mmCIF file of C-alpha atoms in Angstrom:
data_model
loop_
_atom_site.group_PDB
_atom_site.id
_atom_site.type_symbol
_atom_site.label_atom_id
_atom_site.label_comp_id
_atom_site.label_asym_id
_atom_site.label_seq_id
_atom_site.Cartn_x
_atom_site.Cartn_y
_atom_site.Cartn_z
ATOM 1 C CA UNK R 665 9.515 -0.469 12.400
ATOM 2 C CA UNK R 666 8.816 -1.038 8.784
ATOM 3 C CA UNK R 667 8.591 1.590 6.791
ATOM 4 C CA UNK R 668 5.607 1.550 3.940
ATOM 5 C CA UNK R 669 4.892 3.541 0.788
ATOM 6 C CA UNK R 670 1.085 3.625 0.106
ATOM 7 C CA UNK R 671 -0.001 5.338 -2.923
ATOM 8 C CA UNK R 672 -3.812 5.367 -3.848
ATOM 9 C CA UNK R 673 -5.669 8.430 -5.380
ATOM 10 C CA UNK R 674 -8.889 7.094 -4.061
ATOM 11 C CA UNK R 675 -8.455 8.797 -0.597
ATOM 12 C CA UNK R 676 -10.735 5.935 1.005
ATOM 13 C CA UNK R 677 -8.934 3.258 0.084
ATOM 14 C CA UNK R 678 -5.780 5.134 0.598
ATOM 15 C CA UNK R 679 -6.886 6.687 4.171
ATOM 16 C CA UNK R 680 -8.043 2.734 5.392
ATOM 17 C CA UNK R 681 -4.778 1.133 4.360
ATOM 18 C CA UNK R 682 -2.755 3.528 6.311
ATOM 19 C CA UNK R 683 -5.113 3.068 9.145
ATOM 20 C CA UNK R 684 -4.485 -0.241 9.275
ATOM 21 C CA UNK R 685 -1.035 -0.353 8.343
ATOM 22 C CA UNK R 686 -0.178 1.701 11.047
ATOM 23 C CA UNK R 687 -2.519 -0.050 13.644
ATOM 24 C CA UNK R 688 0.416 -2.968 13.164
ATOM 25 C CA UNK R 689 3.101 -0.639 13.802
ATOM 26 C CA UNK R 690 4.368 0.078 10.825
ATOM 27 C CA UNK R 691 5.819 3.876 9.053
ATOM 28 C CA UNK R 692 3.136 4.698 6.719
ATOM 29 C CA UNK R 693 3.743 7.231 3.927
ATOM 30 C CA UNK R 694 0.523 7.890 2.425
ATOM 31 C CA UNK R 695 -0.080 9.822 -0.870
ATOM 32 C CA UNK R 696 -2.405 10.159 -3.792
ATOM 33 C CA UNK R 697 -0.496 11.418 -6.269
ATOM 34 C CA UNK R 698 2.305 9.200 -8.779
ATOM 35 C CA UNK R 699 4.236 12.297 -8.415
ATOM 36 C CA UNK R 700 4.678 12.690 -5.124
ATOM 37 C CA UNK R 701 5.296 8.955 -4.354
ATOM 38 C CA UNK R 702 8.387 9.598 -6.486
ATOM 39 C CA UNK R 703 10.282 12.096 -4.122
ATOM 40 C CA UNK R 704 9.363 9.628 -1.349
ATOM 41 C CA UNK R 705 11.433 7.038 -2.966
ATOM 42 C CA UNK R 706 14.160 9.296 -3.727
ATOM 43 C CA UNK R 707 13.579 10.919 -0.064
ATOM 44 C CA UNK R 708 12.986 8.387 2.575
ATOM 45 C CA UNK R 709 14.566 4.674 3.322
ATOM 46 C CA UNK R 710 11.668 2.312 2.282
ATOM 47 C CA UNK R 711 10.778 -1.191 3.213
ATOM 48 C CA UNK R 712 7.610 -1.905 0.800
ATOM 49 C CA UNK R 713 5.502 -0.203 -1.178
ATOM 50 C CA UNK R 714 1.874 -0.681 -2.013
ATOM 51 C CA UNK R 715 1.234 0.732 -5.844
ATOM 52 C CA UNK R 716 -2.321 1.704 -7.326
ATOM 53 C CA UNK R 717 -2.151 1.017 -10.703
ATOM 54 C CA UNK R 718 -4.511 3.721 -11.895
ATOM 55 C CA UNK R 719 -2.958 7.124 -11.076
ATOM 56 C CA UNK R 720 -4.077 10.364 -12.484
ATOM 57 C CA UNK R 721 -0.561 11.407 -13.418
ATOM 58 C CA UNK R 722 1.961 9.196 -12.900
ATOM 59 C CA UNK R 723 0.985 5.466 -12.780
ATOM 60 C CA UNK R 724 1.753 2.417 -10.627
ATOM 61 C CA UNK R 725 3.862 0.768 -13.396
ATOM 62 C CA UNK R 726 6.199 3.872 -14.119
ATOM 63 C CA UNK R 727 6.591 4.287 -10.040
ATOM 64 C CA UNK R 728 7.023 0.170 -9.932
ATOM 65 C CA UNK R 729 9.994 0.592 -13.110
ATOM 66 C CA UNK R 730 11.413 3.590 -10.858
ATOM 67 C CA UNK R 731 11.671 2.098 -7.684
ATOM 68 C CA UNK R 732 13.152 -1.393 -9.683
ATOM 69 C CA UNK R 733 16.135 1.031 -11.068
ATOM 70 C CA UNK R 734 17.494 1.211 -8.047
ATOM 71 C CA UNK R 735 15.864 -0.677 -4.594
ATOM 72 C CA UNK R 736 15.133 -3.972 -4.203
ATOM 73 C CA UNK R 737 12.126 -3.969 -1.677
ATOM 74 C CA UNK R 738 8.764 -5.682 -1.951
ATOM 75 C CA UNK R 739 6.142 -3.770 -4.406
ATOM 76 C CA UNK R 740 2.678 -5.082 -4.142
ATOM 77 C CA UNK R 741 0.361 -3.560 -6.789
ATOM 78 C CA UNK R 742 -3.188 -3.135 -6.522
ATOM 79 C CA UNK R 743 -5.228 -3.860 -9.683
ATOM 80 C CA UNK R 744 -8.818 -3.825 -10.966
ATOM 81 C CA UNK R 745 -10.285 -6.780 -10.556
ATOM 82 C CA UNK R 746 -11.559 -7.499 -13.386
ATOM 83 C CA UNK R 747 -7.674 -6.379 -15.228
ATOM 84 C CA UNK R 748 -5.521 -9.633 -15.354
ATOM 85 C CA UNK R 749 -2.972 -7.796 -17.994
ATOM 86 C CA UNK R 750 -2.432 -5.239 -14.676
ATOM 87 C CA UNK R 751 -1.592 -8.327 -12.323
ATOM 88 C CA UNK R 752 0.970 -9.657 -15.322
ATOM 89 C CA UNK R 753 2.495 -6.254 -16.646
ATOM 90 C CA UNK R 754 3.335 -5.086 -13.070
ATOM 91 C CA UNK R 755 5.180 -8.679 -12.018
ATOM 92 C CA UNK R 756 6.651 -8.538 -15.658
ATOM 93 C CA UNK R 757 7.830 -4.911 -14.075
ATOM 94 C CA UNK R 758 9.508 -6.161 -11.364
ATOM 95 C CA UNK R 759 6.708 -6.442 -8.270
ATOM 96 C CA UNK R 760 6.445 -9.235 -6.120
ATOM 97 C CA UNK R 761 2.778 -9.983 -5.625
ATOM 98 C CA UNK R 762 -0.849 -8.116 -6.216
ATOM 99 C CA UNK R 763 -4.036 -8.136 -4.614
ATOM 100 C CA UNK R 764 -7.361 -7.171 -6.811
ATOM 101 C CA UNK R 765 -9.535 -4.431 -6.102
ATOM 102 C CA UNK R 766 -12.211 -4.460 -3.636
ATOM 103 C CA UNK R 767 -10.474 -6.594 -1.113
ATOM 104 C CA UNK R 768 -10.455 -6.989 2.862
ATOM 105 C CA UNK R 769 -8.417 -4.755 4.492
ATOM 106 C CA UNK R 770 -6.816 -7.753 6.841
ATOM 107 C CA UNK R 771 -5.768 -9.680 3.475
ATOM 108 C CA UNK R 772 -3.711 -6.428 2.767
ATOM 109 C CA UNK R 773 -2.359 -6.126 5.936
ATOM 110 C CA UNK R 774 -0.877 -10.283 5.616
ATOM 111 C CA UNK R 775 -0.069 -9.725 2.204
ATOM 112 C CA UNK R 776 2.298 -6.976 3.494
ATOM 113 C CA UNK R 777 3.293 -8.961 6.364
ATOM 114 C CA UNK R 778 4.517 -12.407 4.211
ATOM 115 C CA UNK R 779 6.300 -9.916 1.999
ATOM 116 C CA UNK R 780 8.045 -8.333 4.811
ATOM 117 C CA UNK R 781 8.917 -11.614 6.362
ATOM 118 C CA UNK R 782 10.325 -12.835 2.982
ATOM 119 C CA UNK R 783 12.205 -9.811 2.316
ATOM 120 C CA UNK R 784 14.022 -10.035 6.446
ATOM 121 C CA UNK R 785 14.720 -13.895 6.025
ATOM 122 C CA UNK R 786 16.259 -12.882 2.437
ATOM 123 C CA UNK R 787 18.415 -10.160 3.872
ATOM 124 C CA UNK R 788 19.361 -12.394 6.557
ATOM 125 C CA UNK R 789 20.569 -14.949 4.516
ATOM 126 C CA UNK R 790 22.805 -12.669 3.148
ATOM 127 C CA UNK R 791 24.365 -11.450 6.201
ATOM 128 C CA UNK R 792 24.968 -14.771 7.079
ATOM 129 C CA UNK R 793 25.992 -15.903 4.008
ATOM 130 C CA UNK R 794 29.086 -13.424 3.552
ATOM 131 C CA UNK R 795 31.029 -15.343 5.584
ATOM 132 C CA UNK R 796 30.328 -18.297 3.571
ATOM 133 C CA UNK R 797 30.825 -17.340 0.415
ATOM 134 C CA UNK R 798 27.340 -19.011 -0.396
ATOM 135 C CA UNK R 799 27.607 -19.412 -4.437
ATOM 136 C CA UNK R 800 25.827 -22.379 -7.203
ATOM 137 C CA UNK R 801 27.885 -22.900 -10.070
ATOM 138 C CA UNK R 802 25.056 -24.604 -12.742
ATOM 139 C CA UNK R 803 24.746 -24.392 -16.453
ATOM 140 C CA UNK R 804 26.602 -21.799 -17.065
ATOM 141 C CA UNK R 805 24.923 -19.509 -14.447
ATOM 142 C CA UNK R 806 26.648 -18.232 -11.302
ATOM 143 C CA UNK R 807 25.198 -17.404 -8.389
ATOM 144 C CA UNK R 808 26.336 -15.572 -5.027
ATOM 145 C CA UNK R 809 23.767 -15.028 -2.916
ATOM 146 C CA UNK R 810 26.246 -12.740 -0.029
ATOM 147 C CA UNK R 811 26.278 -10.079 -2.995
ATOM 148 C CA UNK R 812 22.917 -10.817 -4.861
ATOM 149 C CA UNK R 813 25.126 -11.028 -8.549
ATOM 150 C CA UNK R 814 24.211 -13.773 -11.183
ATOM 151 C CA UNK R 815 25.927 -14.841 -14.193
ATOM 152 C CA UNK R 816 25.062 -16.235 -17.449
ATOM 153 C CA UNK R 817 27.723 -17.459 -19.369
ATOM 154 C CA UNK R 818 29.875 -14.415 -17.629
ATOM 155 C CA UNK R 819 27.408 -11.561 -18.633
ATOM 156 C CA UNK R 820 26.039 -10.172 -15.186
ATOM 157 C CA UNK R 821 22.156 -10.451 -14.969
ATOM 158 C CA UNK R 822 19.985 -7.548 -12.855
ATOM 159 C CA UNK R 823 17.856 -9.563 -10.944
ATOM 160 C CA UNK R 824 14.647 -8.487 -8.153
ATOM 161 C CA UNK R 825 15.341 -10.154 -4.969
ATOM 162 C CA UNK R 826 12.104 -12.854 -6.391
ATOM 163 C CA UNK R 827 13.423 -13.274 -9.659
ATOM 164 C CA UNK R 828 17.226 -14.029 -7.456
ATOM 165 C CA UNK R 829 15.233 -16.554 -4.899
ATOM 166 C CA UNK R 830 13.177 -18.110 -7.860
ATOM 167 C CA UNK R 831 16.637 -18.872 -9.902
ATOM 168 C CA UNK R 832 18.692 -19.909 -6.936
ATOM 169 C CA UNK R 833 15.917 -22.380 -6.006
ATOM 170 C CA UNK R 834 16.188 -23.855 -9.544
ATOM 171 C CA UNK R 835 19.539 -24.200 -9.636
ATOM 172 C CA UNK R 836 20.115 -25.716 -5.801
ATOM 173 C CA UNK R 837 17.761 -28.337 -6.757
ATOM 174 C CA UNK R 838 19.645 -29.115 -10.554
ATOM 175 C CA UNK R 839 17.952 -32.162 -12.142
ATOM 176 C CA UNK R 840 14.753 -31.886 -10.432
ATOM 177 C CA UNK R 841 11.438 -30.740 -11.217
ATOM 178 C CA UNK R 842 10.262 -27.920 -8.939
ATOM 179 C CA UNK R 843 6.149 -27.349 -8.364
ATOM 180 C CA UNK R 844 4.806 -23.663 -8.438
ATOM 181 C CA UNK R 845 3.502 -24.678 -5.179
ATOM 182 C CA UNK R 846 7.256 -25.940 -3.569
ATOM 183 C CA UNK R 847 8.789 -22.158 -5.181
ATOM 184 C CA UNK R 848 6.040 -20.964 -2.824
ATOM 185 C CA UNK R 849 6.881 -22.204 -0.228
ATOM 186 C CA UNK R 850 10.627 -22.258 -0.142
ATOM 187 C CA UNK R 851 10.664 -18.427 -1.643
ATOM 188 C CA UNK R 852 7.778 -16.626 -0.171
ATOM 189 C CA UNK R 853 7.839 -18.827 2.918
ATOM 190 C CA UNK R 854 4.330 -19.859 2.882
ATOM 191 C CA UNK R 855 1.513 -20.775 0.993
ATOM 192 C CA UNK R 856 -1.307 -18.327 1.047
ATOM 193 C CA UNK R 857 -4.852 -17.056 -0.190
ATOM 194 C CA UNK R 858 -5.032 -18.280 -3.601
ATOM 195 C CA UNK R 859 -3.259 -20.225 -6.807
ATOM 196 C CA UNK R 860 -0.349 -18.444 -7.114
ATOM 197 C CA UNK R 861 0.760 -20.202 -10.092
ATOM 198 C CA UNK R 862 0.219 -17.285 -12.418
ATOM 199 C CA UNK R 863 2.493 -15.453 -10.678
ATOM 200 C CA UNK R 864 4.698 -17.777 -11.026
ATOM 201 C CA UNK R 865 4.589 -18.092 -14.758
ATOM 202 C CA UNK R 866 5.006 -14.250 -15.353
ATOM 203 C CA UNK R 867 8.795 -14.423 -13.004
ATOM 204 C CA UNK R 868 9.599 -17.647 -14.650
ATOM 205 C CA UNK R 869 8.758 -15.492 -18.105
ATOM 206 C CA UNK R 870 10.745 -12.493 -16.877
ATOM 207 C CA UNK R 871 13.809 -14.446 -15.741
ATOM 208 C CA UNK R 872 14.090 -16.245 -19.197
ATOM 209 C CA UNK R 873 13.769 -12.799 -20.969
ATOM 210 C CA UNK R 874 16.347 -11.801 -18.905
ATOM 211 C CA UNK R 875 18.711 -15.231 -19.444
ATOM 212 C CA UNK R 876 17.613 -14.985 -23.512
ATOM 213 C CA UNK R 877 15.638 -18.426 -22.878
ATOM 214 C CA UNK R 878 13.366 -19.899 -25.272
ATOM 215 C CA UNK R 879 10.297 -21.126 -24.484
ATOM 216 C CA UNK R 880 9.891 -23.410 -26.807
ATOM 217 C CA UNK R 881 13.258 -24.680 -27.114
ATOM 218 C CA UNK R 882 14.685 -23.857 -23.193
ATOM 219 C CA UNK R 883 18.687 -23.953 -22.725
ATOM 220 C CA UNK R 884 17.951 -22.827 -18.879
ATOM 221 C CA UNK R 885 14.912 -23.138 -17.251
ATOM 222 C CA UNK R 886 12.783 -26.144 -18.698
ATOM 223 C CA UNK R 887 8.954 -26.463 -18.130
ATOM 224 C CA UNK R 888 7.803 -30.048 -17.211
ATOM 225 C CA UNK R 889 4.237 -29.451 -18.531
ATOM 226 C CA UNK R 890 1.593 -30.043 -15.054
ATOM 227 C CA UNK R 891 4.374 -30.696 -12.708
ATOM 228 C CA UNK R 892 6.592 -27.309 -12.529
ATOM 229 C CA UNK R 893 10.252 -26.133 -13.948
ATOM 230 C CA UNK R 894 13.776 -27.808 -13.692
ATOM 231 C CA UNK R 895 17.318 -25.819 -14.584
ATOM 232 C CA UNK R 896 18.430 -28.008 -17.596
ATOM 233 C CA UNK R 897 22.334 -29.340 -17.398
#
């Protein structure tokens, strides 16, 4: 059973999510307050955690740069709909997807579900994979996924479990171009809802801030303008 951190300080919204969360089975800790989200994470073993952005005292970003210190678990963030730098600062922070404000209680629930799903078959591949010694030598970057380390150029880069998938994806398929919509599908499993391809941009974004890419002049990860992003070398 899944456990869930749900943190809303509009008691409706927070009340129905853990209503329906926990109609599907799943460990719902519920609060409405930044603050005492934080002793949850520092309290209780955690599978996912749904943010609000907008918290009267300690908001969704701080909590989402908190958790990201030290857990690697699915964050999805809920924004204002009408906010697109929300959606962008909070994968920038380290989240993994975001659904807008009002939405249907259902799309929440799969939302959560995909994440979960993506998160298992990740941490499955890793238990499998330490008898392999699954690692992609490519450019200069090193990757092992039974340990979740990467290398640049032998400086160790902290990577999200996304950002990790996103990169190793890249880097299997060295020389070709990758779509938005084939990182999709081979990270989050599936295709779902809407154009994800802004979401993509703000990870590929994050990961080259991380590597000390240029945008403009990539020695990584290359853009192929309208068709997606190839590892250069």
């Amino acid at each position: 059973m899944a456990a869930i951190l749900v943190v809303d300080d509009e008691r409706e919204i927070a009340d129905l999510v853990e209503v329906y969360l926990s109609n599907e089975g799943f460990q719902v800790f519920k609060y409405y307050s930044g603050t005492e989200a934080l002793k949850c994470v520092e309290r209780e073993h955690l599978d996912l955690a749904v943010l609000d952005v907008m918290l009267p005292d300690v908001d969704g970003f701080v909590i989402c740069r908190k958790i990201r210190e030290k857990h690697h678990f699915p964050i999805l963030m809920l924004t204002a709909k009408e906010e697109e730098i929300d959606k962008i600062t909070g994968l920038t922070l380290g989240a993994d997807d975001y659904i807008t404000k009002p939405f249907r209680p259902l799309e929440l629930v799969a939302r959560v579900k995909a994440q979960l799903r993506r998160a298992t078959k990740y941490n499955s591949n890793m238990a499998e994979e330490e008898t392999n010694g699954d690692c992609l030598v490519v450019s200069g970057i090193r990757m092992n996924r039974s340990t979740h380390e990467c290398w640049l150029n032998e400086r160790q880069l902290s990577l999200t479990p996304t950002e990790f998938e996103i990169l190793w994806v890249l880097c299997e398929s060295r020389g070709q171009v990758v779509s938005s919509d084939e990182l999709f599908r081979r990270v989050w499993g599936e295709k779902y809802f809407v154009s994800n391809n802004n979401t993509i941009m703000v990870h590929i974004r994050h990961l080259r801030e991380k590597m000390k890419d240029s945008t403009e002049h990539p020695r990584y990860i290359r853009t192929v303008w309208g068709v997606g992003y190839k590892i250069n070398g």
